[in-house]
Short mmCIF file of C-alpha atoms in Angstrom, two decimals:
data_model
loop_
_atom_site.label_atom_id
_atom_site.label_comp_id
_atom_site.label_asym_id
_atom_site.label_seq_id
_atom_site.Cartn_x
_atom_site.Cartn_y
_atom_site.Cartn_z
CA UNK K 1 59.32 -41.45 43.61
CA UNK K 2 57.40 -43.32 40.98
CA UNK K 3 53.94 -43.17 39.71
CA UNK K 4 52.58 -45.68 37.34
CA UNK K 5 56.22 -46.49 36.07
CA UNK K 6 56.97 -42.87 35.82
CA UNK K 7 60.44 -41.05 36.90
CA UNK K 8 59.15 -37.55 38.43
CA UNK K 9 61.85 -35.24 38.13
CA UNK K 10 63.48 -33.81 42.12
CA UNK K 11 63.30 -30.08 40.59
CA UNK K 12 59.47 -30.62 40.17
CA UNK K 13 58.98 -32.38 43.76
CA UNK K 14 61.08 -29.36 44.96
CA UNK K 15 58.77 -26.95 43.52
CA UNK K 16 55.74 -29.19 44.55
CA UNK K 17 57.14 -29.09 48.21
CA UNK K 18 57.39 -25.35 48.55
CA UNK K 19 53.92 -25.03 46.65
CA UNK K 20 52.50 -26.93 49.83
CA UNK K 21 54.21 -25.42 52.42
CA UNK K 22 52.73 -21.85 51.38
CA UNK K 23 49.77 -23.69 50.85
CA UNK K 24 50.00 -24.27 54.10
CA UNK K 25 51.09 -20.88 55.70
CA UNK K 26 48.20 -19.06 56.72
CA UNK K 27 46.44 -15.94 54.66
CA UNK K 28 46.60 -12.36 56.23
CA UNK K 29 43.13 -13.18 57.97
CA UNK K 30 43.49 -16.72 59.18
CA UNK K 31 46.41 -15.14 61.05
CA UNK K 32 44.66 -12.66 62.94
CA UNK K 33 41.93 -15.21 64.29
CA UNK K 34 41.92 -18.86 64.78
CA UNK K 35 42.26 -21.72 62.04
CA UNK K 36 38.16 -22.48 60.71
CA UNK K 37 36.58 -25.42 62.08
CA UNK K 38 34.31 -27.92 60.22
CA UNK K 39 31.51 -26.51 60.64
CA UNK K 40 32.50 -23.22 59.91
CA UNK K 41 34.21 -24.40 56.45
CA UNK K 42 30.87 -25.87 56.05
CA UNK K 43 28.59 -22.69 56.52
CA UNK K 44 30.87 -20.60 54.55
CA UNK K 45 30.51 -23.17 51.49
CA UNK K 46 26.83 -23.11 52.01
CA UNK K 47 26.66 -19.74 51.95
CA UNK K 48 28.67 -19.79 48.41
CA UNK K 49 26.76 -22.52 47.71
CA UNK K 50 23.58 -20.09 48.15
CA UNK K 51 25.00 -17.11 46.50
CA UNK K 52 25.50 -19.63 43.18
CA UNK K 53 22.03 -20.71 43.10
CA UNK K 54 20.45 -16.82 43.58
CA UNK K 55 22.92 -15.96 40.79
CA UNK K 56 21.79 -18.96 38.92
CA UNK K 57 18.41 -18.22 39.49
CA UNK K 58 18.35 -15.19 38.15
CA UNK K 59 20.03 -15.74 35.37
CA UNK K 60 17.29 -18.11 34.84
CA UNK K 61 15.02 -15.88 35.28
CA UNK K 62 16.67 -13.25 32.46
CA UNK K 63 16.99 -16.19 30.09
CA UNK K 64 13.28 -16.56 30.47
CA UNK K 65 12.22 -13.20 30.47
CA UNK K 66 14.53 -12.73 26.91
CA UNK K 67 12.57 -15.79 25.61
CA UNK K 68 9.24 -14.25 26.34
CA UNK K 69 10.59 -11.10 24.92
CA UNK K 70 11.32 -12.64 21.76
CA UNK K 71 8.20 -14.83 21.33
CA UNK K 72 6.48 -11.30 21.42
CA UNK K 73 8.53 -9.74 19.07
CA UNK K 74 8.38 -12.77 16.41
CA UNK K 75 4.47 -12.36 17.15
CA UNK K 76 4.58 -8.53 16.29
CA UNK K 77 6.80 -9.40 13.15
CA UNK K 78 4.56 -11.83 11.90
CA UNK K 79 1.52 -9.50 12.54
CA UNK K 80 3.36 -7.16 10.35
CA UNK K 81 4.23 -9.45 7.64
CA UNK K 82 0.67 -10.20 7.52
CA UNK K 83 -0.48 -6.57 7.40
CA UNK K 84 2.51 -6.02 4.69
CA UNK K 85 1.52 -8.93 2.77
CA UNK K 86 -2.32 -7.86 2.85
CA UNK K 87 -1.25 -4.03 1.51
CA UNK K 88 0.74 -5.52 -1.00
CA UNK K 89 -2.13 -7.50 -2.66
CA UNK K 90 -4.27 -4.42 -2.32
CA UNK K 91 -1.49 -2.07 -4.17
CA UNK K 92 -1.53 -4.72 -7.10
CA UNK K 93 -5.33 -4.99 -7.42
CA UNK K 94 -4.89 -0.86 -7.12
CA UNK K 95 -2.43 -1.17 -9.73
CA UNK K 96 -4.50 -3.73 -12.08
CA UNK K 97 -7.51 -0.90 -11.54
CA UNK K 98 -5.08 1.80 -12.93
CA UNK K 99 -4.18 0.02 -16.00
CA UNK K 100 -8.22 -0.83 -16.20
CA UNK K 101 -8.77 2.63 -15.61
CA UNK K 102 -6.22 4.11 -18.06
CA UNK K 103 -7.42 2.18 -21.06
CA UNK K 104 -11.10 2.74 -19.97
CA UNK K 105 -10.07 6.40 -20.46
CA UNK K 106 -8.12 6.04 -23.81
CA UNK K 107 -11.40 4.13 -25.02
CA UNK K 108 -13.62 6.94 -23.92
CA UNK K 109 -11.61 9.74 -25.45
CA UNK K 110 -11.30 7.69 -28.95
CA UNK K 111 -14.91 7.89 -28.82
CA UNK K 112 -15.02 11.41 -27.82
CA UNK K 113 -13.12 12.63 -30.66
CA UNK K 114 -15.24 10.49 -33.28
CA UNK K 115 -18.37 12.44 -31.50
CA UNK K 116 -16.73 15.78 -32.05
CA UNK K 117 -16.31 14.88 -35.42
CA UNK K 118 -19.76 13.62 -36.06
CA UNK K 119 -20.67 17.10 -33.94
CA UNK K 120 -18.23 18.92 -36.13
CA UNK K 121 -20.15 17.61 -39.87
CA UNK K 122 -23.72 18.07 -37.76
CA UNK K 123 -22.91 21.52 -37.11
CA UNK K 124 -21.68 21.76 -40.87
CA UNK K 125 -24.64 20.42 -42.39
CA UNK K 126 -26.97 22.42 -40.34
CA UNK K 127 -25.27 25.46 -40.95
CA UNK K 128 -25.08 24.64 -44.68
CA UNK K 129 -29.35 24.16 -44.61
CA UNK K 130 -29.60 27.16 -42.39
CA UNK K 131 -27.87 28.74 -45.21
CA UNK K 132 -30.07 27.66 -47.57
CA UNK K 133 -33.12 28.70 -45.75
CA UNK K 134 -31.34 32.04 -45.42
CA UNK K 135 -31.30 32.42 -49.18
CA UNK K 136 -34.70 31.25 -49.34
CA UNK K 137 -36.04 33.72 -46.98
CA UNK K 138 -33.89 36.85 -49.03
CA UNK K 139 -35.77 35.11 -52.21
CA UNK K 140 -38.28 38.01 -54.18
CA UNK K 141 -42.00 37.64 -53.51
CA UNK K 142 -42.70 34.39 -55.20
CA UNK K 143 -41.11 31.38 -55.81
CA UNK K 144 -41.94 29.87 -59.14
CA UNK K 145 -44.83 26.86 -59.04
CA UNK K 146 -44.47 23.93 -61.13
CA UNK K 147 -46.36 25.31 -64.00
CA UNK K 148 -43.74 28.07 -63.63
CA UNK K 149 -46.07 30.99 -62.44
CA UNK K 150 -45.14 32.22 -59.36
CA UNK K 151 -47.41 31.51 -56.75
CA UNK K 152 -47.74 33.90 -53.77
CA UNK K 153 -47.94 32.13 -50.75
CA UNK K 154 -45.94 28.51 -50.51
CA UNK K 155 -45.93 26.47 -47.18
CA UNK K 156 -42.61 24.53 -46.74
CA UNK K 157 -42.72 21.36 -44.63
CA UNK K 158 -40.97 18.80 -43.16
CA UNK K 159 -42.04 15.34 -42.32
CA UNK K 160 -40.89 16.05 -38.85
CA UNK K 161 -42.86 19.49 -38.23
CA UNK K 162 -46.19 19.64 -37.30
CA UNK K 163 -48.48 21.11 -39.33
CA UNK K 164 -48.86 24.30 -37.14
CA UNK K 165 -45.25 24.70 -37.09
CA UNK K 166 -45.06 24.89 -41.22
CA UNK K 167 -42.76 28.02 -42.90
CA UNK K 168 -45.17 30.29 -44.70
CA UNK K 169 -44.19 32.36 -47.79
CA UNK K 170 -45.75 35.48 -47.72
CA UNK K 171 -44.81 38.08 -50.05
CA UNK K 172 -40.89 38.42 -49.54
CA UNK K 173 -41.03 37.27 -45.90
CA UNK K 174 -41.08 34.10 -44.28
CA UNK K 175 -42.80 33.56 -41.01
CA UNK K 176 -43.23 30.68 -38.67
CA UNK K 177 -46.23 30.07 -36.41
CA UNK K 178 -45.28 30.50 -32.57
CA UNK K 179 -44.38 26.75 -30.72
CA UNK K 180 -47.29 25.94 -28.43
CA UNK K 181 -46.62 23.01 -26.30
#
C-alpha cells in the first residue's frame, strides 16, 4: 500500500488491522442491548454537547465572579493607599511640628534661665538695700544733718513713694505710714 509515494511497513498495517477489528468488537454494554441508531448517537452527543456548555458556563461564570472579586479588592487597596498616603503626610507635618516645638522649647528655657539670673541679681540687690535700710533703722537717735548736727526727725523718700508713704526717723525708730489705697 502506498500513500503519497510512501512504503507503509506490513507490521504496522498488521497492527492497524487488529486495532480496527477491536474497534469494532462491541463494549461490555453494546453487547447486552442492541447496536445505537442515528438518532440515538445523536441525542447522546447532544446531551454531551449540553453537559460542555453548563460546564462552560459556569466556568464563565467563576471567571467573572473572580474578576469582580478582584476589581473590589484593587478598589479597597487603592482606598488604603490613599488613607496610608494621607497619614503619612500628616506624621511628617507632626514630625516638622516636633522639631518646631522642640526648638520653641530650647528658646524658651534659654530665656528662662537669663530671667532667673536677672531674678537671681534682683533678689541680690534688694536684699543688699534691705540691708542697708536694716542698718539704717539700728542707727542711734539722729542721723547727722549737713551742717553736721544731728537732726531728730529725717523723712527718707523715694521718687517712686508717695508722699504719705515716706520713712520717718523718729528717735531710734523708723516707722512707715499705713498703705491706703
Amino acid at each position: 500500500m502506498r500513500r503519497f509515494g510512501r512504503r507503509v511497513p506490513p507490521g504496522l498495517l498488521l497492527v492497524l488491522a487488529l486495532a480496527g477489528l477491536y474497534a469494532g468488537l462491541p463494549g461490555p454494554r453494546a453487547r447486552a442491548g442492541p447496536p445505537p441508531t442515528g438518532r440515538q448517537n445523536l441525542k447522546a452527543k447532544q446531551e454531551a454537547l449540553g453537559e460542555v456548555r453548563r460546564q462552560l458556563d459556569e466556568a464563565r461564570e467563576r471567571a467573572s465572579a473572580a474578576r469582580r472579586r478582584e476589581i473590589s479588592l484593587l478598589a479597597e487597596l487603592e482606598g488604603i493607599d490613599r488613607s496610608l498616603a494621607q497619614k503619612r503626610g500628616a506624621l511628617q507635618q507632626l514630625d516638622r511640628r516636633i522639631v518646631q516645638v522642640e526648638a520653641e522649647l530650647d528658646a524658651l528655657e534659654g530665656r528662662r534661665d537669663r530671667v532667673v539670673e536677672d531674678l537671681v541679681s534682683q533678689q541680690a540687690a534688694l536684699s543688699a538695700r534691705l540691708d542697708t535700710l536694716a542698718r539704717l533703722a539700728a542707727a542711734p537717735r539722729g542721723l547727722p544733718g549737713p551742717s553736721g548736727r544731728r537732726r531728730s526727725r529725717v523723712n527718707a523718700r523715694s521718687p517712686t513713694w508717695p508722699e504719705s508713704r515716706a520713712m520717718t526717723w523718729t528717735g531710734s525708730r523708723a516707722t512707715t505710714p499705713p498703705l491706703t489705697v
